[in-house]
Short mmCIF file of C-alpha atoms in Angstrom, two decimals:
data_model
loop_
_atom_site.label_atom_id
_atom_site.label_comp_id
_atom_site.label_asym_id
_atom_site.label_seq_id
_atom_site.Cartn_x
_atom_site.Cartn_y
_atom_site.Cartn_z
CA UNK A 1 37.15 20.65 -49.04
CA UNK A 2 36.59 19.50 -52.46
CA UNK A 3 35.28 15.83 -52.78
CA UNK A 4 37.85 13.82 -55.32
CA UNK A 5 36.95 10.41 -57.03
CA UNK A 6 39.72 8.60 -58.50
CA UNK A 7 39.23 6.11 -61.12
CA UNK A 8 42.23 3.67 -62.11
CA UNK A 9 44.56 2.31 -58.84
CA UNK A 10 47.54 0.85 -60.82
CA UNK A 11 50.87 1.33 -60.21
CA UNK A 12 50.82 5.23 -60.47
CA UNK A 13 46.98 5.42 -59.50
CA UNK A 14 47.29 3.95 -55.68
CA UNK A 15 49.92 6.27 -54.59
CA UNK A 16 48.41 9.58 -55.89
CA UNK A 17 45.08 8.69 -54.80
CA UNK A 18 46.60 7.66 -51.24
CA UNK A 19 48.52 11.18 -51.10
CA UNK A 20 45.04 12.83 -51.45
CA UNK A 21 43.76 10.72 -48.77
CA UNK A 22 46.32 11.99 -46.30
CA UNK A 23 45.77 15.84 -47.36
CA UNK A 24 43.01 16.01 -45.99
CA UNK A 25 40.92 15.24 -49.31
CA UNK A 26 37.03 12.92 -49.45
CA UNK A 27 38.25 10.55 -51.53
CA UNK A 28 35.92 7.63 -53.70
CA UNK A 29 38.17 5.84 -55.69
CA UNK A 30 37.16 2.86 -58.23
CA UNK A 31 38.86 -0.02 -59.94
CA UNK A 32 37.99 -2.66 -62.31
CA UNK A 33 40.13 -4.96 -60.08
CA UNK A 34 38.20 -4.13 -56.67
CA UNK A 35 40.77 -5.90 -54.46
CA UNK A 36 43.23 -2.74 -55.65
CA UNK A 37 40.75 -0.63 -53.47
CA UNK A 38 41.23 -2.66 -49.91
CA UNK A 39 44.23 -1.20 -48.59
CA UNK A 40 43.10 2.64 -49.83
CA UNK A 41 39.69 1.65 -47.96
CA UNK A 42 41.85 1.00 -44.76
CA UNK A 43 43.14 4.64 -45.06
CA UNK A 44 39.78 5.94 -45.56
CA UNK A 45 38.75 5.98 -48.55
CA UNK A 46 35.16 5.66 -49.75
CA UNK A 47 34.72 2.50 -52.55
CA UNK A 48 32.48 3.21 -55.56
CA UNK A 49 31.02 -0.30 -57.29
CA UNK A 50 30.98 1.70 -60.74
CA UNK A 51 32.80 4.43 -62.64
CA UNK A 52 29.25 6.25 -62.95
CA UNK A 53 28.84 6.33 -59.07
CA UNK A 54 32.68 7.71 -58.54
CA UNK A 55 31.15 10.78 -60.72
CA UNK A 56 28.21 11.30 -59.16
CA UNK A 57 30.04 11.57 -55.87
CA UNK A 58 32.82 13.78 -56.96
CA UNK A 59 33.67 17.70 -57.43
CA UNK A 60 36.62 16.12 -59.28
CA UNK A 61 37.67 13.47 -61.05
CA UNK A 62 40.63 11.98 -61.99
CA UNK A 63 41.30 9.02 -64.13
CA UNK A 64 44.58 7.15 -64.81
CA UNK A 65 44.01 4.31 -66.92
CA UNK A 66 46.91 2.29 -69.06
CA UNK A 67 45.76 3.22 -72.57
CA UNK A 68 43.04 5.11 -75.23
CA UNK A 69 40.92 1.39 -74.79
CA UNK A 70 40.73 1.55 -71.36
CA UNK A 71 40.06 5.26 -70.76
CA UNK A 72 37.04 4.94 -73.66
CA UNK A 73 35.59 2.08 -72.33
CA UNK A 74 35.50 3.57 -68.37
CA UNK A 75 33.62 6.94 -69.90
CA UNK A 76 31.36 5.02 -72.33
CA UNK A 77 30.42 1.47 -70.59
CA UNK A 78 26.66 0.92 -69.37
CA UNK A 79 27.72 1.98 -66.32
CA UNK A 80 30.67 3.72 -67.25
CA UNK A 81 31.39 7.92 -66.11
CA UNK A 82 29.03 9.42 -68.79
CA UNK A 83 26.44 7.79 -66.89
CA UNK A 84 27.23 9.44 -63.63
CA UNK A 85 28.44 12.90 -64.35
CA UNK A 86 26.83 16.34 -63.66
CA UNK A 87 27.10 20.25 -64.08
CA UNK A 88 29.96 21.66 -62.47
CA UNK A 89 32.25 18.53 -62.41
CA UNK A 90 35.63 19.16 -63.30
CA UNK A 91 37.45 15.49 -65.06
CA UNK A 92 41.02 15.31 -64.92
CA UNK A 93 42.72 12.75 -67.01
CA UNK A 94 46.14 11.74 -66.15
CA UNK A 95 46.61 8.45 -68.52
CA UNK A 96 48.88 8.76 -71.40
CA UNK A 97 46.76 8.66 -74.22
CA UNK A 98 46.67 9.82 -78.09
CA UNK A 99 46.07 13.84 -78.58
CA UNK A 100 42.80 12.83 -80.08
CA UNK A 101 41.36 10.89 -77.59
CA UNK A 102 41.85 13.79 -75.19
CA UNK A 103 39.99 16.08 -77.61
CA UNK A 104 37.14 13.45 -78.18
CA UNK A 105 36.54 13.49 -74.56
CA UNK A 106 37.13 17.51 -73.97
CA UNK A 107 34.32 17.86 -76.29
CA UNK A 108 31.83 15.24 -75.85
CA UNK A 109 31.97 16.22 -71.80
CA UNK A 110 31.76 20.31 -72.58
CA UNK A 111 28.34 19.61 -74.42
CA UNK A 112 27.44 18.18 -70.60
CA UNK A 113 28.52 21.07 -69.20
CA UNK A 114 31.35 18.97 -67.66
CA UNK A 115 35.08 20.77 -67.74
CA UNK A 116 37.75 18.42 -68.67
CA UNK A 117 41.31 18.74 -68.61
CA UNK A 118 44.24 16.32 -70.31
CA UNK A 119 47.20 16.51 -67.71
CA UNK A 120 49.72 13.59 -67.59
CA UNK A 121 52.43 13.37 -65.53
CA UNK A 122 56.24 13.29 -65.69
CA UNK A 123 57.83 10.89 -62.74
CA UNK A 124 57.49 7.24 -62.16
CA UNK A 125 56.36 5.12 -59.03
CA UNK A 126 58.47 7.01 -56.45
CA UNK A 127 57.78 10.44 -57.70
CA UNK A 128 53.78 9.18 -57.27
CA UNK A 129 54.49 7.99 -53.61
CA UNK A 130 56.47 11.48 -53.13
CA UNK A 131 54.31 13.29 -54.39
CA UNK A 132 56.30 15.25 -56.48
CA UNK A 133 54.80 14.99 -60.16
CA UNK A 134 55.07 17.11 -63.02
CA UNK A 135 51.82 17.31 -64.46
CA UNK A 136 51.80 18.97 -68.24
CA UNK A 137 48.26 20.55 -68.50
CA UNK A 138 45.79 21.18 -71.70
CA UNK A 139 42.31 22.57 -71.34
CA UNK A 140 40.79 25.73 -70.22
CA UNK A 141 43.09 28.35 -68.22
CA UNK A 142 40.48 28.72 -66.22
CA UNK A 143 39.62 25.70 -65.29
CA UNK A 144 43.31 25.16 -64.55
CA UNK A 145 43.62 27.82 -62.03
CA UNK A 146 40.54 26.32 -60.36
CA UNK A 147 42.29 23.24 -59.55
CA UNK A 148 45.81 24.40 -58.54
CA UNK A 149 45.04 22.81 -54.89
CA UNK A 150 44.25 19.39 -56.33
CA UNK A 151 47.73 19.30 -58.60
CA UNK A 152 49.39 20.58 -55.54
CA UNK A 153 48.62 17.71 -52.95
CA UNK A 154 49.93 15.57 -55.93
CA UNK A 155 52.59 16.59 -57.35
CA UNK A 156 55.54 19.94 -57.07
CA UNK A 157 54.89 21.17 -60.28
CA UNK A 158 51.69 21.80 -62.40
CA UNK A 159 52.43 23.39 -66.15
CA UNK A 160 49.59 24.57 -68.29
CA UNK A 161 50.48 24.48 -71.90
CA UNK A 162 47.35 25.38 -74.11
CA UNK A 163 44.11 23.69 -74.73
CA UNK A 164 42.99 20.11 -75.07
CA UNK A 165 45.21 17.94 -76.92
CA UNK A 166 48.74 20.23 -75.18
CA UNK A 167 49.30 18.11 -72.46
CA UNK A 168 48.78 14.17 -74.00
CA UNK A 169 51.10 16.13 -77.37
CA UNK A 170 53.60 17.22 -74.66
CA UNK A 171 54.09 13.56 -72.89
CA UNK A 172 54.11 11.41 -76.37
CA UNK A 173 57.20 14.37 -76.77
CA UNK A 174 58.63 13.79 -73.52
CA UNK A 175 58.20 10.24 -73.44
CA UNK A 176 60.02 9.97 -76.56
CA UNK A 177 63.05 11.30 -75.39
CA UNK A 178 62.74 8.36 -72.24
CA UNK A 179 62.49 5.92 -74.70
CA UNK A 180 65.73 7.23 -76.37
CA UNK A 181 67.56 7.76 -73.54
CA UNK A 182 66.77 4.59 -71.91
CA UNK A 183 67.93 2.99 -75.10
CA UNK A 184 71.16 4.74 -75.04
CA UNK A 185 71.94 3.58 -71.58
CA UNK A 186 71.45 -0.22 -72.61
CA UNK A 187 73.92 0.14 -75.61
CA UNK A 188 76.58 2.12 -74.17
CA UNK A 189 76.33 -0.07 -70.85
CA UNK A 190 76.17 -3.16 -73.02
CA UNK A 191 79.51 -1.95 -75.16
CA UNK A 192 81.39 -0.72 -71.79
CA UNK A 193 80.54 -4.40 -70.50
CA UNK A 194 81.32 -5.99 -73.59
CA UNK A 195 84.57 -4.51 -73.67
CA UNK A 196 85.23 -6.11 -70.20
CA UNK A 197 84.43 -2.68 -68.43
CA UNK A 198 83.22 -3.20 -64.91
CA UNK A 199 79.65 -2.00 -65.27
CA UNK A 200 79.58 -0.27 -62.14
CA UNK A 201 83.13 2.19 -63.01
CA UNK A 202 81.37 3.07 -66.28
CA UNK A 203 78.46 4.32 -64.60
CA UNK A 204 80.80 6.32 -62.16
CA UNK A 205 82.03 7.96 -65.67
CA UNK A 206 78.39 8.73 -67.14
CA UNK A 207 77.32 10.09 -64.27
CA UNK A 208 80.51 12.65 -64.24
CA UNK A 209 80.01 13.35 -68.07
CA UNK A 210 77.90 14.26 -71.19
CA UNK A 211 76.24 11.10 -70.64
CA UNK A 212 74.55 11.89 -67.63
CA UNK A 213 70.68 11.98 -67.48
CA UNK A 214 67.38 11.79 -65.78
CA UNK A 215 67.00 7.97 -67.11
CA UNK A 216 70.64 6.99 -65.37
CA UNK A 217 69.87 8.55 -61.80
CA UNK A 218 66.29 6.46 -62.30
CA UNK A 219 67.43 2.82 -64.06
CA UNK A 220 71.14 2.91 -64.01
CA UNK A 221 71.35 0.94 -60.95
CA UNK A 222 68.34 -1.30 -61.56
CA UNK A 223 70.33 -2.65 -64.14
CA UNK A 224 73.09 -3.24 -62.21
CA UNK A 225 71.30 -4.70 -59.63
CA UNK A 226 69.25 -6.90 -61.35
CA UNK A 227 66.42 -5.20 -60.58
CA UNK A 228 63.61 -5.45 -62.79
CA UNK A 229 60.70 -4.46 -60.36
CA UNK A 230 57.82 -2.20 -62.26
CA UNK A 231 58.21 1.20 -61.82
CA UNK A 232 56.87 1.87 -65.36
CA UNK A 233 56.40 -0.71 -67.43
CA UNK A 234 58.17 -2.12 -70.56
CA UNK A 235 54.83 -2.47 -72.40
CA UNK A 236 53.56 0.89 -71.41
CA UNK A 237 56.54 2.46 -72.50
CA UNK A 238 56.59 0.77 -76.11
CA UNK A 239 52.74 1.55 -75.51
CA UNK A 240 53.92 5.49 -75.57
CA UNK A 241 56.58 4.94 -78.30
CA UNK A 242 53.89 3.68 -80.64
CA UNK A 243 51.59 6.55 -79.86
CA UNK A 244 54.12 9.36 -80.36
CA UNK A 245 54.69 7.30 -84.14
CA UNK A 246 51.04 7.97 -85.10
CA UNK A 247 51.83 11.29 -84.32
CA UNK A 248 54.81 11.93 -85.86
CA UNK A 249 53.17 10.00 -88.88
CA UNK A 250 50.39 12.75 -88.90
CA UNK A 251 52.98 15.52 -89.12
CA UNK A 252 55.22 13.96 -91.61
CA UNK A 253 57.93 14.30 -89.32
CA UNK A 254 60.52 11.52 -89.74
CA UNK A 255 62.03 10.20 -86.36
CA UNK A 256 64.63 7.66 -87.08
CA UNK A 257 65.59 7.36 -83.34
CA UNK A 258 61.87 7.30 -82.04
CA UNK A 259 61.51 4.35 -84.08
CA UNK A 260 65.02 2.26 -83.31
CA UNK A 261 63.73 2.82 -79.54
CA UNK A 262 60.26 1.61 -80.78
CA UNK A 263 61.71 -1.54 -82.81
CA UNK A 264 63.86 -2.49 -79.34
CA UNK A 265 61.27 -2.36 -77.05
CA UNK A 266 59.37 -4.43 -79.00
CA UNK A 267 61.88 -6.77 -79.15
CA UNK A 268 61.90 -6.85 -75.46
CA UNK A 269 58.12 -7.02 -75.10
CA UNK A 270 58.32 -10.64 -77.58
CA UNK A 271 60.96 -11.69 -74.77
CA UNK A 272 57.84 -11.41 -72.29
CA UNK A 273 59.35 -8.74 -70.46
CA UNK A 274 56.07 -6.58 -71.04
CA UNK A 275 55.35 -6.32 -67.53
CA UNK A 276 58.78 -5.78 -65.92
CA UNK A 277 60.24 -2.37 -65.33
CA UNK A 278 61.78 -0.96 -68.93
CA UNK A 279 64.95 -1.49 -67.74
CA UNK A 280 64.22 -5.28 -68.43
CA UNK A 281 64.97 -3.63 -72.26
CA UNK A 282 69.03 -4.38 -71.43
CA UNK A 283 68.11 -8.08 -71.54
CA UNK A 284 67.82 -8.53 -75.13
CA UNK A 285 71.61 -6.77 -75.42
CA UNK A 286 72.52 -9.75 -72.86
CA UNK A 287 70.90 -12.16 -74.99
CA UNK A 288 72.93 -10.63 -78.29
CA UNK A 289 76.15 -10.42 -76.56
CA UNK A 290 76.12 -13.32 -74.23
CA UNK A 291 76.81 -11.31 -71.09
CA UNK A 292 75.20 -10.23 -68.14
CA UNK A 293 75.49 -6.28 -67.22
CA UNK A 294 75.85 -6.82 -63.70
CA UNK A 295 77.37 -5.61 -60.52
CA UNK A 296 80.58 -7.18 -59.56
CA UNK A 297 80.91 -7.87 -55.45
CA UNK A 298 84.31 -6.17 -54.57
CA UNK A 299 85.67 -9.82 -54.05
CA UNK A 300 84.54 -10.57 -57.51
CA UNK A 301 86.00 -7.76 -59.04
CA UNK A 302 89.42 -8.40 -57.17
CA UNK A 303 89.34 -11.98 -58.33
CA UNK A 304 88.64 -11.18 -61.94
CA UNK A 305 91.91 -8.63 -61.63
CA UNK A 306 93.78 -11.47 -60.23
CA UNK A 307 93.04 -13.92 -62.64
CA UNK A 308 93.54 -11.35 -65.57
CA UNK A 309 97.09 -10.82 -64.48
CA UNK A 310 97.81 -14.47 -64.35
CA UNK A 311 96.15 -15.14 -66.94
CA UNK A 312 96.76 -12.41 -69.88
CA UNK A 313 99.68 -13.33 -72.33
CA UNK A 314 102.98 -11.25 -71.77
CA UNK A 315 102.91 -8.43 -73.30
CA UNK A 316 104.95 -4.82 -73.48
CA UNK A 317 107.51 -3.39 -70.75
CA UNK A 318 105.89 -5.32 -67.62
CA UNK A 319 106.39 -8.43 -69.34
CA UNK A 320 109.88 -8.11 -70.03
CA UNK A 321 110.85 -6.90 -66.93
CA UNK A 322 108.06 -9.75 -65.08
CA UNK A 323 109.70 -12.72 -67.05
CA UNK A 324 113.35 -11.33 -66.96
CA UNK A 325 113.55 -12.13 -70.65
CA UNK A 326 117.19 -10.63 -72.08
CA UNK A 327 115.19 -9.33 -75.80
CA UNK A 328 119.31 -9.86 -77.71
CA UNK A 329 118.49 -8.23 -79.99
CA UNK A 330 121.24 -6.72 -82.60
CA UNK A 331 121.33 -3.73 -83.95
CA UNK A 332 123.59 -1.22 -86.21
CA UNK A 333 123.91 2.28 -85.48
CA UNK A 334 124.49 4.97 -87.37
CA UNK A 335 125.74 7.89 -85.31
CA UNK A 336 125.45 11.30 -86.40
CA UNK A 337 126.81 14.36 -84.27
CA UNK A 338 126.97 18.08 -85.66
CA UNK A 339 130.46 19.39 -85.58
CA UNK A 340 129.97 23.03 -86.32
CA UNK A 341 127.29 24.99 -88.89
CA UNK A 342 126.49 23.30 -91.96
CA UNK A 343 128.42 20.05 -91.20
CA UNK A 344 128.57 17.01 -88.83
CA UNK A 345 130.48 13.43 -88.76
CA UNK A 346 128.82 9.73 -88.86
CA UNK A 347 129.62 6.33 -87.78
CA UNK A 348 128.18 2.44 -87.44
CA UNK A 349 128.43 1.16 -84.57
CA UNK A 350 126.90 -2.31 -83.00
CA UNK A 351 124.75 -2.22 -80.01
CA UNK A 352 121.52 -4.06 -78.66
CA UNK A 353 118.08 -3.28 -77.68
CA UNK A 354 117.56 -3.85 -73.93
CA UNK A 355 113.82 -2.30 -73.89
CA UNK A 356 111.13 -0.66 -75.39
CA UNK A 357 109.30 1.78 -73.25
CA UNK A 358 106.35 4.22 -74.35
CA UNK A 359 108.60 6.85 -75.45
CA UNK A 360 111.82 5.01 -76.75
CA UNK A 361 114.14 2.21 -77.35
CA UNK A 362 117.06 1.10 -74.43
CA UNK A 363 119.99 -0.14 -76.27
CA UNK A 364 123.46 -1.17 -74.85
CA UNK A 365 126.57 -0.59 -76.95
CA UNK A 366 130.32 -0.64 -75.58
CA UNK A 367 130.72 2.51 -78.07
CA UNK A 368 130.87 5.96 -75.76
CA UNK A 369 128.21 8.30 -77.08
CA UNK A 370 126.96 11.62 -76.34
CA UNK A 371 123.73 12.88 -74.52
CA UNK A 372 121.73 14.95 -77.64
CA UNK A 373 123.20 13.07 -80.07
CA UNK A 374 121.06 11.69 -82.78
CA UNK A 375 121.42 7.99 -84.25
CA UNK A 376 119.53 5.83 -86.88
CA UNK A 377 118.84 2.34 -85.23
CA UNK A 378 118.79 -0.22 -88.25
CA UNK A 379 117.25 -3.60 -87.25
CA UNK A 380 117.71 -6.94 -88.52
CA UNK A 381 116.29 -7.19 -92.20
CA UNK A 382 113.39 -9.95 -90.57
CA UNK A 383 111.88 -7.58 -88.62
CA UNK A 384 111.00 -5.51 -92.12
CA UNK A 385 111.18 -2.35 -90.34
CA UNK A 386 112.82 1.20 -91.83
CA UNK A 387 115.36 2.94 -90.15
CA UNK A 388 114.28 4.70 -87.10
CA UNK A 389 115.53 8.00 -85.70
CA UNK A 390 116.03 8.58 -81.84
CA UNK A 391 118.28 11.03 -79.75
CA UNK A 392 119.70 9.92 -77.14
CA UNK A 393 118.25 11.32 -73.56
CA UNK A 394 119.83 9.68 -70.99
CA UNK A 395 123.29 6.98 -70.33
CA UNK A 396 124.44 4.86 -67.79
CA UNK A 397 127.38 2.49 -67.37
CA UNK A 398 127.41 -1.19 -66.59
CA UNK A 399 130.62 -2.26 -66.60
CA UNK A 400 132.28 -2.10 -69.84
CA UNK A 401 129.21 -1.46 -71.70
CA UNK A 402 126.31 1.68 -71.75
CA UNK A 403 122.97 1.61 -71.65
CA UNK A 404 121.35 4.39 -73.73
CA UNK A 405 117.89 5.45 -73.13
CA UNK A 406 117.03 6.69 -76.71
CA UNK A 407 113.75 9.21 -77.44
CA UNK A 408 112.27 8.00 -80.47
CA UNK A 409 111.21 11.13 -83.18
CA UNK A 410 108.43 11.22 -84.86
CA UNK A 411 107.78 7.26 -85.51
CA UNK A 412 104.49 6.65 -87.48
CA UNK A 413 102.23 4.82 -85.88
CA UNK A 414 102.18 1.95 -87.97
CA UNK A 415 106.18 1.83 -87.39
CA UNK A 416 105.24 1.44 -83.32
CA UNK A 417 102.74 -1.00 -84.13
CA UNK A 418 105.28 -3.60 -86.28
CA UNK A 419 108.31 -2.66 -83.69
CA UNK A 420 106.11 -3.88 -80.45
CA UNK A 421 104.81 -6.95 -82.90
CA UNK A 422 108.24 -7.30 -83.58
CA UNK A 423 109.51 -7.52 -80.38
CA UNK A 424 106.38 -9.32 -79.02
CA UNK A 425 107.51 -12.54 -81.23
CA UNK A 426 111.28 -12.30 -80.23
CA UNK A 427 109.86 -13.11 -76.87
CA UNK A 428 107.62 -15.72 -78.23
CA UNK A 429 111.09 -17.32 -79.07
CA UNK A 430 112.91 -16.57 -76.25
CA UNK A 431 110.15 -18.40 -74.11
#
């Protein structure tokens, strides 16, 4: 059984490190913060008291450090991995780090005879615990193939993508596209709430749409929830975002969304919410809006529902018929009806509008009228509306008088608008 060191026990670090422990794996693991190492100790874990001794201890070893600083300072330090490293050793580096520091390393290490391969990982806390990584490879093929049991114990999928330099490229790419997404997510949840959308429904529809995606299954419900707890950090992420702008700065490549997701989680990482999850990101919307994008308890939600209904002005059929008000209005009618090929007969008649439903006008009229026959409804000249067409659908009597319910044709949109305002202050005045 190959002997594994593991260098860097942060919040992706411990798990993987633990997972090899319980495969069966020797494991000497190292951190800068040696408390980090107690409870991996308790599971049996060797502790090394320097990078250079986790080396010299090791078939393999695998670093995952928080950024290019870090990572250069563990191989290069007095007593840092350079100092402990020998023929044969294989160095696997899983931190997210610039293209270039990966092929500074690659080559400094090969002139030790020391293989080295750049493979980051896809998959937050959980998938670390789960041991169900992605890990997106660069190096030697070789090399690669060599170690297929070690990315096994850690993770369910190992890719190998070309030589040093492939795999840190791939994950600035990759981690892009979580930046953006996680972006989108916070704006459209931030508009849905804004809009007075129960958070929680509009999540329901995202997750049954376009809109679904790998960063709603993971934060959607943090968000929610309130929970900000680190799974990956807000300051790593905008860490990431500002590495995958040097490179797209190298390439000339513009990448207008790259850098709005860049300029937000900045934003959020001045709001001290560096070392929350980067879900946290959805508080500066809250701060621009002046709401919370929470989730409602069902008593809430029935409350709020409640209130609404007392609360919201009158307005359209359910107010009329709520509030009993009798709208009065008068109206002249000019009736048309076709009385054989090429001619027809017309009329004025009074009536009044009773209703206004989604699809027509209700007027009352003691005139007798047909069903299918079509009439211009001319309201009072305040109301500054044209003539509008309708055909009449459907009649009942009441008493001496009929109640027509009248299809409206082909009324503009702008016409609805003004007859509902219309109508809407006629009830004002009635009140």
């Amino acid at each position: 059984m190959k002997r594994i060191g593991f260098i860097g026990l942060g919040t992706m670090g411990k798990p993987m490190a633990a997972n090899l422990i319980q495969k069966g794996f020797n494991v000497t693991v190292y951190n800068r913060t040696a408390e980090k190492a107690d409870e991996l100790a308790r599971l049996g874990a060797e502790v090394a008291q320097t990078p250079a001794q986790a080396a010299r201890s090791s078939d393999v070893l695998i670093t995952m450090l928080s950024n290019d600083a870090s990572l250069l300072e563990t191989f290069y330090s007095e007593h840092g991995i350079l100092s402990g490293i020998h023929p044969a050793l294989t160095i696997i580096d899983s931190s997210t780090v610039s293209p270039q520091t990966s092929q500074k390393l690659a080559e400094e290490l090969s002139a030790h005879f020391v293989d080295f391969l750049d493979a980051p990982v896809t998959g937050t806390k959980p998938a670390a615990e789960a041991g169900t990584l992605t890990f997106m490879v660069g190096g030697s093929q070789e090399v690669f193939d060599e170690q297929q049991d070690v990315f096994s114990a850690l993770g369910s999928k190992a890719l190998y993508l070309g030589p040093s330099g492939s795999g840190s490229n791939a994950k600035l790419a990759h981690n892009t596209m979580v930046g953006i997404n996680l972006a989108g997510l916070a704006e459209g949840l931030s508009i849905a709430t804004k809009a007075g959308i129960n958070p929680a429904q509009f999540l329901e529809i995202v997750r049954s749409g376009g809109a679904h995606s790998k960063q709603v299954e993971l934060k959607a419900d943090k968000i929610i929830d309130r929970d900000f707890s680190n799974q990956f950090s807000l300051k790593l992420m905008l860490k990431d975002l500002l590495l995958a702008q040097e490179l797209t700065n190298k390439f000339q490549l513009p990448s207008p969304m790259l850098n709005s997701a860049t300029t937000l989680f900045q934003m959020g990482l001045s709001k001290g919410l560096g070392e929350e999850d980067l879900s946290a990101v959805i508080q500066c919307y809250e701060d621009w809006m002046g709401v919370k994008v929470t989730r409602a308890s069902e008593a809430a939600v029935e409350a709020a529902s409640a209130a609404e209904k007392q609360a919201s002005p009158l307005s359209g059929r359910e107010r009329r018929r709520n509030t009993r008000v009798k709208l009065d209005i008068s109206l002249k009618l000019s009736i048309y009806q076709w009385e054989q090929e090429g001619s027809f007969s017309g009329q004025n008649i009074d009536g009044t509008l009773y209703d206004l439903s989604e699809s027509g006008l209700q007027i009352t009229s003691a005139a007798p009228l047909a069903p299918d026959m079509f009439i211009v409804i001319h309201f009072p000249q305040e109301a500054e509306l044209p003539p509008i067409t309708a055909r009449v659908i459907r009649i009942e009597t009441h008493g001496s008088n009929f109640r027509y319910g009248c299809m409206l044709s082909a009324l503009p949109p702008y016409v609805r608008i003004k007859l509902e305002q219309y109508i809407e202050d006629h009830i004002e005045y009635a009140l």
